[in-house]
PDB file of N, CA and C and ligand atoms in Angstrom:
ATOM      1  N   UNK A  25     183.688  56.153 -77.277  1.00  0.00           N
ATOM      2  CA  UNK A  25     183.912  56.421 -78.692  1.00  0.00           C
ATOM      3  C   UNK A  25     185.185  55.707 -79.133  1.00  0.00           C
ATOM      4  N   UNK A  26     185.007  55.559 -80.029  1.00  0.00           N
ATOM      5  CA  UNK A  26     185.951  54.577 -80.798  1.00  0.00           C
ATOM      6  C   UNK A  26     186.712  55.156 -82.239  1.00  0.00           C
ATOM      7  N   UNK A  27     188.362  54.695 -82.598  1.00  0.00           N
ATOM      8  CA  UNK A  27     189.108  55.099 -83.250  1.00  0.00           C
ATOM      9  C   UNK A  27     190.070  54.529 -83.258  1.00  0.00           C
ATOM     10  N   UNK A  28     190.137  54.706 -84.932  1.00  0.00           N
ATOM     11  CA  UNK A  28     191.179  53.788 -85.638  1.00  0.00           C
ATOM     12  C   UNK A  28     192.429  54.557 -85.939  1.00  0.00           C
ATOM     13  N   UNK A  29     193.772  54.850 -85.020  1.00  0.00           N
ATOM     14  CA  UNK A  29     194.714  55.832 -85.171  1.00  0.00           C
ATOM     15  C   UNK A  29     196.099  55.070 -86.143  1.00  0.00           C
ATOM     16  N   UNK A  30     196.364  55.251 -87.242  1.00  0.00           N
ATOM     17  CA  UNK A  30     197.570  55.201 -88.180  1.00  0.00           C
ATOM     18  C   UNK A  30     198.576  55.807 -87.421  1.00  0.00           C
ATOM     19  N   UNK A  31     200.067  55.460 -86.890  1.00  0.00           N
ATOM     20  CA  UNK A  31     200.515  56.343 -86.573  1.00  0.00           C
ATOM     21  C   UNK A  31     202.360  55.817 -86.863  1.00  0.00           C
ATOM     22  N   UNK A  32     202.801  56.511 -88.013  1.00  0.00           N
ATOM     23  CA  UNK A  32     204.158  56.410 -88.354  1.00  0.00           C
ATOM     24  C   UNK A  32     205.236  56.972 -88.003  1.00  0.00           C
ATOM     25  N   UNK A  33     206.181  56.582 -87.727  1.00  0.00           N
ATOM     26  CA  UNK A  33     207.229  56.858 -87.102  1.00  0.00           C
ATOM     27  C   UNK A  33     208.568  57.412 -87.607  1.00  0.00           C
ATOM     28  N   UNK A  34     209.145  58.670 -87.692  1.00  0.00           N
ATOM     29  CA  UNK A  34     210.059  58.666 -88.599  1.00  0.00           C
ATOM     30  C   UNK A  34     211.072  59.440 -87.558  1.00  0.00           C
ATOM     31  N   UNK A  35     211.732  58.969 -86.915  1.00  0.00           N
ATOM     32  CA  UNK A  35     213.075  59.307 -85.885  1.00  0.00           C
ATOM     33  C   UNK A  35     214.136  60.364 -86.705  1.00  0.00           C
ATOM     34  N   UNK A  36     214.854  61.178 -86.304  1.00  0.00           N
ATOM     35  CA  UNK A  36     215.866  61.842 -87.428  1.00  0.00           C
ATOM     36  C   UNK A  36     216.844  60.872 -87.788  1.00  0.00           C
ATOM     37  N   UNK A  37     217.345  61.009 -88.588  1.00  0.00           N
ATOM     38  CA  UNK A  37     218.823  59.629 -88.606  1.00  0.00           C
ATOM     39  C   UNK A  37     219.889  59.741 -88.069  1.00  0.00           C
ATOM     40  N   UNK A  38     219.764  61.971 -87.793  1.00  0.00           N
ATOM     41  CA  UNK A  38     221.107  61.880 -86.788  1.00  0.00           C
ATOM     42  C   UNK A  38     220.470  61.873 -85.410  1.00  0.00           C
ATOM     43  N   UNK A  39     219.564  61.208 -84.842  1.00  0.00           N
ATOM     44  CA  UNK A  39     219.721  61.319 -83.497  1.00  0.00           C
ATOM     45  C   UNK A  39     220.030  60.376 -82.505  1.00  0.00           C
ATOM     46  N   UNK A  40     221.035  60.671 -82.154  1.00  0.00           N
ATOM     47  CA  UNK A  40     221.946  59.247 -81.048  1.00  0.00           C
ATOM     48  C   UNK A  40     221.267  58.285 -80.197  1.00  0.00           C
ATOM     49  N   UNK A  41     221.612  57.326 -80.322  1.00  0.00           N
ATOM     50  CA  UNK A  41     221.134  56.108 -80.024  1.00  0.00           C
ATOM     51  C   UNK A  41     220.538  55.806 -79.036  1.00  0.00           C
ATOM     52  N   UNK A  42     221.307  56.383 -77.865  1.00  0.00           N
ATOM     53  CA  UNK A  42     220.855  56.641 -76.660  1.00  0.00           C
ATOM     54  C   UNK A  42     219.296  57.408 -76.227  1.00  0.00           C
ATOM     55  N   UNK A  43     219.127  58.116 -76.964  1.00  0.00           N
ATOM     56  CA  UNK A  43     218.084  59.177 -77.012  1.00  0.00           C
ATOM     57  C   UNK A  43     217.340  58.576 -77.879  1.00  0.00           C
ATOM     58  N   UNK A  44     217.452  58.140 -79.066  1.00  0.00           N
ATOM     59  CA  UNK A  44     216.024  57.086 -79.614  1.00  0.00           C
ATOM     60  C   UNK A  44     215.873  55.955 -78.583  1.00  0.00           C
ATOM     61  N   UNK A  45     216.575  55.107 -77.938  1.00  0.00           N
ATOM     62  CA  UNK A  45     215.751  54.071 -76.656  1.00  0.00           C
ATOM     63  C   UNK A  45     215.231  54.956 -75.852  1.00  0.00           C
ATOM     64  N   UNK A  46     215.367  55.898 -75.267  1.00  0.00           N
ATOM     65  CA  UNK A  46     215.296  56.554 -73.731  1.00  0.00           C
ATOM     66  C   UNK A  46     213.424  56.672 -74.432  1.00  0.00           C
ATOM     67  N   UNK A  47     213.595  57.567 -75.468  1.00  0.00           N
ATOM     68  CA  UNK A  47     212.383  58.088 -76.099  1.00  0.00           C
ATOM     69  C   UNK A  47     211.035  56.932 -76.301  1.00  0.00           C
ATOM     70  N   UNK A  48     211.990  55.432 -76.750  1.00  0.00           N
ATOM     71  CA  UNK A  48     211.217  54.822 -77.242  1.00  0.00           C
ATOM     72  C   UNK A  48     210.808  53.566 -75.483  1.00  0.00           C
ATOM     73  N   UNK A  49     211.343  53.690 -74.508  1.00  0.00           N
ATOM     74  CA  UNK A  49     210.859  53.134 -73.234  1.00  0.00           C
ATOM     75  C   UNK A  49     210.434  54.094 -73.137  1.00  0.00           C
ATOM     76  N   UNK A  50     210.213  55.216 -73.268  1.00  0.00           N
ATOM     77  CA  UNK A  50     208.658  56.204 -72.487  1.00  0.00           C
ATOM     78  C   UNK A  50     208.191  55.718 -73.214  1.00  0.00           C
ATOM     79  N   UNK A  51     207.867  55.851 -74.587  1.00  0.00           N
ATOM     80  CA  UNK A  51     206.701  55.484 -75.437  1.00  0.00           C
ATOM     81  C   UNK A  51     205.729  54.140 -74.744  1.00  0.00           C
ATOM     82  N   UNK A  52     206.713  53.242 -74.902  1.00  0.00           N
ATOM     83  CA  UNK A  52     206.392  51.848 -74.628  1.00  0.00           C
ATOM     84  C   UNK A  52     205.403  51.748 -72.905  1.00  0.00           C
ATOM     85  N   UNK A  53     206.038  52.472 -72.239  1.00  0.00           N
ATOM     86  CA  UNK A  53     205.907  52.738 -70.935  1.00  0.00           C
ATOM     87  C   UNK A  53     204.263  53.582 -70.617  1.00  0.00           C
ATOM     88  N   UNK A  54     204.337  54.333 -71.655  1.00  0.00           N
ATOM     89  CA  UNK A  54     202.768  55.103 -72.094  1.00  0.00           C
ATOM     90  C   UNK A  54     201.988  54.698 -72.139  1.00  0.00           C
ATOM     91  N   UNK A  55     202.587  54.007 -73.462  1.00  0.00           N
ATOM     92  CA  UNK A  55     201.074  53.350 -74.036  1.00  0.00           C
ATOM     93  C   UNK A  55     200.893  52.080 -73.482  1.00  0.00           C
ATOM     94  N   UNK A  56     201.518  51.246 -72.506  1.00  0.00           N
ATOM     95  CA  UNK A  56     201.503  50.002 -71.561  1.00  0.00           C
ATOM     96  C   UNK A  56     200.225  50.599 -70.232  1.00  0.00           C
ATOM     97  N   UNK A  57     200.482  51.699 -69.641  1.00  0.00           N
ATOM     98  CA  UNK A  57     199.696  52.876 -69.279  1.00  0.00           C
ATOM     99  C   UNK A  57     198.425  52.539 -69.614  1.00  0.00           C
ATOM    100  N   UNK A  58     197.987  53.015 -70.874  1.00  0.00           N
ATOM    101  CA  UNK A  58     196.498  53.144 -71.158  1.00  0.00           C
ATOM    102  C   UNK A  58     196.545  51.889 -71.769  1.00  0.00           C
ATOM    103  N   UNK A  59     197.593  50.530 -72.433  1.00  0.00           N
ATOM    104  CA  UNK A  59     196.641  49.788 -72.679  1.00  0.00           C
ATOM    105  C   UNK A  59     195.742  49.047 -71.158  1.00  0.00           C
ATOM    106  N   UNK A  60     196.160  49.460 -69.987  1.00  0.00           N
ATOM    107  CA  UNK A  60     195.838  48.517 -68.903  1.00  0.00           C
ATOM    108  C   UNK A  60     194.424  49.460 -68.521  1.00  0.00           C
ATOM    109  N   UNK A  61     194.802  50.571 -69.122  1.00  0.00           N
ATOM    110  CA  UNK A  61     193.695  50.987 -68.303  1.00  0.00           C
ATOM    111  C   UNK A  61     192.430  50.844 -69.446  1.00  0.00           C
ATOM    112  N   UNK A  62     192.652  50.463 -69.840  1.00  0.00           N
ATOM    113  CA  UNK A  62     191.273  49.888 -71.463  1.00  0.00           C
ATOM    114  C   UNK A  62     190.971  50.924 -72.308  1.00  0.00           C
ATOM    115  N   UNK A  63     191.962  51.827 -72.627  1.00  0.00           N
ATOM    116  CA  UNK A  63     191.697  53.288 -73.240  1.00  0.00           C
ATOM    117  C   UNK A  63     192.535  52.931 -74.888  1.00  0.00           C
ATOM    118  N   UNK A  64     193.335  51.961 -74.819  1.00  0.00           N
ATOM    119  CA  UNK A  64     194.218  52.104 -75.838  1.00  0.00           C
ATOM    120  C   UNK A  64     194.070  50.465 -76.395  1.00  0.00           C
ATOM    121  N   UNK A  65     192.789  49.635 -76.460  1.00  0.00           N
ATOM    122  CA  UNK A  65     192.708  48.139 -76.105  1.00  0.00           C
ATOM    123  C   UNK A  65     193.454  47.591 -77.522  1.00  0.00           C
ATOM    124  N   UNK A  66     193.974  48.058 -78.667  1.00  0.00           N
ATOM    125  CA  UNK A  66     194.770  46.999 -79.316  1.00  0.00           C
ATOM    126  C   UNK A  66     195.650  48.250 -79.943  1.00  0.00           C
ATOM    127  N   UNK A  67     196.580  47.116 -80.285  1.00  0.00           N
ATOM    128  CA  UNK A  67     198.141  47.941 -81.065  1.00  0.00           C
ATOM    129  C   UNK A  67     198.625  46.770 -82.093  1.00  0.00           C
ATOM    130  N   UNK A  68     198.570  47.219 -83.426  1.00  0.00           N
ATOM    131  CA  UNK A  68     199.325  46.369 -84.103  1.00  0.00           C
ATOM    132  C   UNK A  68     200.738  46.768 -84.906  1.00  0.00           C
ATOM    133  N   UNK A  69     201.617  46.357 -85.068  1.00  0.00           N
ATOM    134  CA  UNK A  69     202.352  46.369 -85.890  1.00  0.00           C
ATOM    135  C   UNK A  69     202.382  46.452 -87.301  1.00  0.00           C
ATOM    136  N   UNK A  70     202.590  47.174 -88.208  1.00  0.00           N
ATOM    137  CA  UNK A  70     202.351  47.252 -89.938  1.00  0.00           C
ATOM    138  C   UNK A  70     203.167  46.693 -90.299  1.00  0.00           C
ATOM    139  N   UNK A  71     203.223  45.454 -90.889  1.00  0.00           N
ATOM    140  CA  UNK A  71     204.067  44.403 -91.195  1.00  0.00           C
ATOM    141  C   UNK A  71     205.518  45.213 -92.348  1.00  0.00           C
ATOM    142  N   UNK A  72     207.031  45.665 -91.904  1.00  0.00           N
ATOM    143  CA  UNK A  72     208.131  46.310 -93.018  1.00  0.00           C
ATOM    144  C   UNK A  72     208.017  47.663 -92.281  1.00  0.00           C
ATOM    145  N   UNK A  73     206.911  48.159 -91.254  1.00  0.00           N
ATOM    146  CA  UNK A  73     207.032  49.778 -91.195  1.00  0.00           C
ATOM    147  C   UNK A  73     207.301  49.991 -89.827  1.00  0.00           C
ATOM    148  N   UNK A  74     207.408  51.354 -89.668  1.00  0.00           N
ATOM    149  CA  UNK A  74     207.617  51.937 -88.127  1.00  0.00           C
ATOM    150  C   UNK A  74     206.719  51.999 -88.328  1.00  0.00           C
ATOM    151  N   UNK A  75     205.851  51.421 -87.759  1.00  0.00           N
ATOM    152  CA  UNK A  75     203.728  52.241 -88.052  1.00  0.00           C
ATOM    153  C   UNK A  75     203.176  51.390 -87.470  1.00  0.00           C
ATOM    154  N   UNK A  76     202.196  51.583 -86.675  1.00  0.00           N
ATOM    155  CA  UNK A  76     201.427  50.636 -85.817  1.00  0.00           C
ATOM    156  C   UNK A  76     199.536  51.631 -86.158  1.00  0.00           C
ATOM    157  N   UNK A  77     198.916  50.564 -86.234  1.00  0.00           N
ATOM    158  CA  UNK A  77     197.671  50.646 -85.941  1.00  0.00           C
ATOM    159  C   UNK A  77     196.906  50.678 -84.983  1.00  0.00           C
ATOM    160  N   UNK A  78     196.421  51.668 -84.021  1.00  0.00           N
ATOM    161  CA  UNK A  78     195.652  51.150 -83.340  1.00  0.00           C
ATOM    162  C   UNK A  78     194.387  51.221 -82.702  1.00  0.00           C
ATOM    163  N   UNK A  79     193.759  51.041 -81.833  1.00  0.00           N
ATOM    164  CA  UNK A  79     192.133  51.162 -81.658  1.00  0.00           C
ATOM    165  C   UNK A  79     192.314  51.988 -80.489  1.00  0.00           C
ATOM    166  N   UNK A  80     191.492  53.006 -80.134  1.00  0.00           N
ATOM    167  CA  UNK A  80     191.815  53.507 -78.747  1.00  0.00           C
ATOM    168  C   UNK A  80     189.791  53.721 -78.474  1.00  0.00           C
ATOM    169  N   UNK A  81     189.606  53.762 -77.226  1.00  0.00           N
ATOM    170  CA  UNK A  81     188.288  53.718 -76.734  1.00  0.00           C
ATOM    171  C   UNK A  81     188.186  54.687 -75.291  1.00  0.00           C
ATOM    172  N   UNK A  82     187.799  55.893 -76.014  1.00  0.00           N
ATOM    173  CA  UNK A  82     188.298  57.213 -75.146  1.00  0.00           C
ATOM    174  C   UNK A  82     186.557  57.686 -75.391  1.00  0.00           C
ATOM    175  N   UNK A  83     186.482  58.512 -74.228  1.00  0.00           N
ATOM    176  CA  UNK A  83     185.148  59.448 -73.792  1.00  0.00           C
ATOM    177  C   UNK A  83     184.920  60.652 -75.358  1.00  0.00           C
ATOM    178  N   UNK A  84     186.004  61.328 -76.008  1.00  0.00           N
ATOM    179  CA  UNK A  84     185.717  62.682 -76.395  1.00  0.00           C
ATOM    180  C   UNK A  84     187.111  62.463 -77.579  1.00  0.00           C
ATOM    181  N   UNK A  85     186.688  63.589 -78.745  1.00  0.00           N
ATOM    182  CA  UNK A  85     187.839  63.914 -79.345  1.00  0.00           C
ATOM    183  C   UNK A  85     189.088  64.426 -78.323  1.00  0.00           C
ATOM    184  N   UNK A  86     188.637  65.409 -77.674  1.00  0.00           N
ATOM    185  CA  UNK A  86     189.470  66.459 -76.911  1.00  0.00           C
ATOM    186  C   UNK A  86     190.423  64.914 -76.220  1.00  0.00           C
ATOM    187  N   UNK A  87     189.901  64.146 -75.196  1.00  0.00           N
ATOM    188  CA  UNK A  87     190.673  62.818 -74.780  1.00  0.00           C
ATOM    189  C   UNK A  87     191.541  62.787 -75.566  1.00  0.00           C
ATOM    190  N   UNK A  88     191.073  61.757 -76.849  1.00  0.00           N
ATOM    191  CA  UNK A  88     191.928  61.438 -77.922  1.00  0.00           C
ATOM    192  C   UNK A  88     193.252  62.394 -78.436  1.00  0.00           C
ATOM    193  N   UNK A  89     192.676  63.724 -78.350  1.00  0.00           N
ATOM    194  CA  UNK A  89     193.931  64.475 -78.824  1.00  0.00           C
ATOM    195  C   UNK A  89     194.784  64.796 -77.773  1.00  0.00           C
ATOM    196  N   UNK A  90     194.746  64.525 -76.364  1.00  0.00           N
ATOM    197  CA  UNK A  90     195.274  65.275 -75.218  1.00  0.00           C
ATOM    198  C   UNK A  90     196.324  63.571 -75.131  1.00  0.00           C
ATOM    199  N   UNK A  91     195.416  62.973 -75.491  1.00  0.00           N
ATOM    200  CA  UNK A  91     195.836  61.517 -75.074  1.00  0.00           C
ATOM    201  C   UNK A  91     197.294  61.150 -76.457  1.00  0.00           C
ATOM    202  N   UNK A  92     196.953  61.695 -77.472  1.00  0.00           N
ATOM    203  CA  UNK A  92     198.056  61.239 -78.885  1.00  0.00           C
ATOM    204  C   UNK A  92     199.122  62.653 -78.935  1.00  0.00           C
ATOM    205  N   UNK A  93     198.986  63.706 -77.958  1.00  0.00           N
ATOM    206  CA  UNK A  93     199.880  64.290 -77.820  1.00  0.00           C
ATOM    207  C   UNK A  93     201.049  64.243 -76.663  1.00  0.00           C
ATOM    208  N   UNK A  94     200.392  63.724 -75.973  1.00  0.00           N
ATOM    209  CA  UNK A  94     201.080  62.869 -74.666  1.00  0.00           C
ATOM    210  C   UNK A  94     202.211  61.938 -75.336  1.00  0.00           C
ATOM    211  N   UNK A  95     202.113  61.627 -76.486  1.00  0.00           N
ATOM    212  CA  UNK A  95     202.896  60.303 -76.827  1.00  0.00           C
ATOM    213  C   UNK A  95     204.795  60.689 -76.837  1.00  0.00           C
ATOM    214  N   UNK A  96     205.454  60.051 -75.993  1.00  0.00           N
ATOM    215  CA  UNK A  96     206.401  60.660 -76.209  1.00  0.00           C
ATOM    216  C   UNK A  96     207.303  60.586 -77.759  1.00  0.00           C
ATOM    217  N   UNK A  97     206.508  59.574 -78.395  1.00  0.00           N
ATOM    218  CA  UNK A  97     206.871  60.111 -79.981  1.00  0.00           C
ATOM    219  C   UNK A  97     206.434  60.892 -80.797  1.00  0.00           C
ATOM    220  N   UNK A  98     205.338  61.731 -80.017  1.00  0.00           N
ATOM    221  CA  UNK A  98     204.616  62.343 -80.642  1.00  0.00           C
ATOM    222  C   UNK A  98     205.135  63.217 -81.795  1.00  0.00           C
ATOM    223  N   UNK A  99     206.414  63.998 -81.400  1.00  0.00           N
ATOM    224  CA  UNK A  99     206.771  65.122 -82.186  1.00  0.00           C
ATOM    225  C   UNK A  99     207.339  64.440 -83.550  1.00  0.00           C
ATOM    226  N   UNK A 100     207.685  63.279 -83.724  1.00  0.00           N
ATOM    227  CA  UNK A 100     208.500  62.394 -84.842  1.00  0.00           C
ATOM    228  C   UNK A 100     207.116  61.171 -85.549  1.00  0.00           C
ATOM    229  N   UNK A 101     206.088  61.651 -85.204  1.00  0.00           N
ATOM    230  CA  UNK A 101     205.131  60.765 -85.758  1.00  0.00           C
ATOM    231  C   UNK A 101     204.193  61.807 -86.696  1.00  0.00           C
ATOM    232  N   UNK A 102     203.496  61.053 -87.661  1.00  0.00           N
ATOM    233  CA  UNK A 102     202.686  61.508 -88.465  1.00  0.00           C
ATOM    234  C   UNK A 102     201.449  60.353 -88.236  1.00  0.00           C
ATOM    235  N   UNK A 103     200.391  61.109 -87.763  1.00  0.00           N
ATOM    236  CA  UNK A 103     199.380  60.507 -86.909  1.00  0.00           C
ATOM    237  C   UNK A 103     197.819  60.634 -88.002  1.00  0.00           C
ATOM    238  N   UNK A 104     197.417  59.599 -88.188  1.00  0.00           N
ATOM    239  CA  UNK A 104     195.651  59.683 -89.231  1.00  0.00           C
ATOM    240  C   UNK A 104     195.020  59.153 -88.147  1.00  0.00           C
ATOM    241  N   UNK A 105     193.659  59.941 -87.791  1.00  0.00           N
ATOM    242  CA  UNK A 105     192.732  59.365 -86.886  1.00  0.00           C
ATOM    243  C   UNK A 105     191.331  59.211 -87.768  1.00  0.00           C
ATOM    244  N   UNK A 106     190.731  57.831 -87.262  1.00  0.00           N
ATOM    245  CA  UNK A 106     189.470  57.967 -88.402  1.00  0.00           C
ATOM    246  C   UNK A 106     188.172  57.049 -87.145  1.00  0.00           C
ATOM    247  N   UNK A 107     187.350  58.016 -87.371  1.00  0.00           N
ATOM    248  CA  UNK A 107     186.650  57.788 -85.852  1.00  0.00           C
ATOM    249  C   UNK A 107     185.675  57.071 -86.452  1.00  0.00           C
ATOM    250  N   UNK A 108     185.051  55.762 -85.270  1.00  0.00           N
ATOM    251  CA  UNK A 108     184.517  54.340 -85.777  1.00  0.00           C
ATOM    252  C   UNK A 108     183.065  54.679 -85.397  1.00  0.00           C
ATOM    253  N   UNK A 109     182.323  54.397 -85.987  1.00  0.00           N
ATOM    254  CA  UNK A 109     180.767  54.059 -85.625  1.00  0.00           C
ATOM    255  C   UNK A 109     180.430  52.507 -85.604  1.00  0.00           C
ATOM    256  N   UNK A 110     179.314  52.331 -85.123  1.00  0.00           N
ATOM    257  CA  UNK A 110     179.404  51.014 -85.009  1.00  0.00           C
ATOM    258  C   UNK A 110     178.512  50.440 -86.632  1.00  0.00           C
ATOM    259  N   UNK A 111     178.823  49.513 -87.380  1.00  0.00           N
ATOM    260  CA  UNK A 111     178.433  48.676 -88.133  1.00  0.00           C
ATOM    261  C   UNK A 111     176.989  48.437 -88.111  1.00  0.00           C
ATOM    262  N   UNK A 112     176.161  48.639 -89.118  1.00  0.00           N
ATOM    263  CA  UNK A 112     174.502  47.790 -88.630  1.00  0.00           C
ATOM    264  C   UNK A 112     174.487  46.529 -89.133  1.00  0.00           C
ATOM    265  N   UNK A 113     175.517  45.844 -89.529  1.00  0.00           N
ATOM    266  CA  UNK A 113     175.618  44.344 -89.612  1.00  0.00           C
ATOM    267  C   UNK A 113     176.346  43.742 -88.383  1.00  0.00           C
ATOM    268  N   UNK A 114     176.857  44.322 -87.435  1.00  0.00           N
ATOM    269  CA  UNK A 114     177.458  43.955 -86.165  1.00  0.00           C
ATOM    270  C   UNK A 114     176.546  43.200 -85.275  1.00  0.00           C
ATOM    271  N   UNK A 115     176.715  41.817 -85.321  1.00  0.00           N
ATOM    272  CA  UNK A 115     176.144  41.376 -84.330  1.00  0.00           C
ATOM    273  C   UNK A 115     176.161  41.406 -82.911  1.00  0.00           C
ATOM    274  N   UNK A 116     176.879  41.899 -82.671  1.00  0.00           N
ATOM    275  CA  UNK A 116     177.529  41.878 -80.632  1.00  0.00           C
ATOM    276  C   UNK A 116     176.531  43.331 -80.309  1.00  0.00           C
TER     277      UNK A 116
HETATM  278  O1  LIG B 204     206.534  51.554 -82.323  1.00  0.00           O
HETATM  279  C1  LIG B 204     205.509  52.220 -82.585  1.00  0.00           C
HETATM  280  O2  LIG B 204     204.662  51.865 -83.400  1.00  0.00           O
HETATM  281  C2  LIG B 204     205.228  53.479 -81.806  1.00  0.00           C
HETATM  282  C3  LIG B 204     204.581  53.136 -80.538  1.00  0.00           C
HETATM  283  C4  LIG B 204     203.361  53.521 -80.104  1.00  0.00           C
HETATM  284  C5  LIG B 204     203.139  52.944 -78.802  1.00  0.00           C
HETATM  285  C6  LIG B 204     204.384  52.214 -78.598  1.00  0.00           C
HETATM  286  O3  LIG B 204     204.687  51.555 -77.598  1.00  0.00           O
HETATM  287  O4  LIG B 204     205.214  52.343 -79.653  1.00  0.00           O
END
């Protein structure tokens, strides 16, 4: 199953510097994680935002949510999930 996850980023402004990297190499470290393992196969960047787009290709909702709570940004993100069907003009 397939899904298109919005997911924005809003850090506090007082929280020390040290502790936004530490936070943001787990993140990175995570989701490097499932992109290898083909669960998380693209990530884009929102061109001006903390916000990345991305596709994840997981078995179940329950996955998906066990999997976007795992995120160690999870608690500082505001997350839209919008689940994909496939196209009947899709040729592949
Ligand atoms: O920077 C972001 O968009 C948040 C994020 C999700 C996975 C990752 O490595 O960073």
């Amino acid at each position: 199953m397939k899904y298109l996850v919005h997911m924005d980023v809003n850090l506090p402004a007082g929280m020390p510097a040290e502790e936004a990297a530490e936070i943001k190499a787990q993140e990175k470290a995570y989701s490097q994680e499932l992109q290898r393992s083909g669960k998380w196969p693209e990530i884009w960047r929102v061109v001006g935002e903390y916000a990345n787009y991305s596709i994840f290709d997981v078995e179940s909702n329950d996955e998906l949510h066990g999997i976007l709570q795992g995120l160690p940004l999870f608690p500082y993100m505001d997350i839209t999930v919008v689940p994909l069907a496939k196209h009947p003009s899709d040729v592949k």
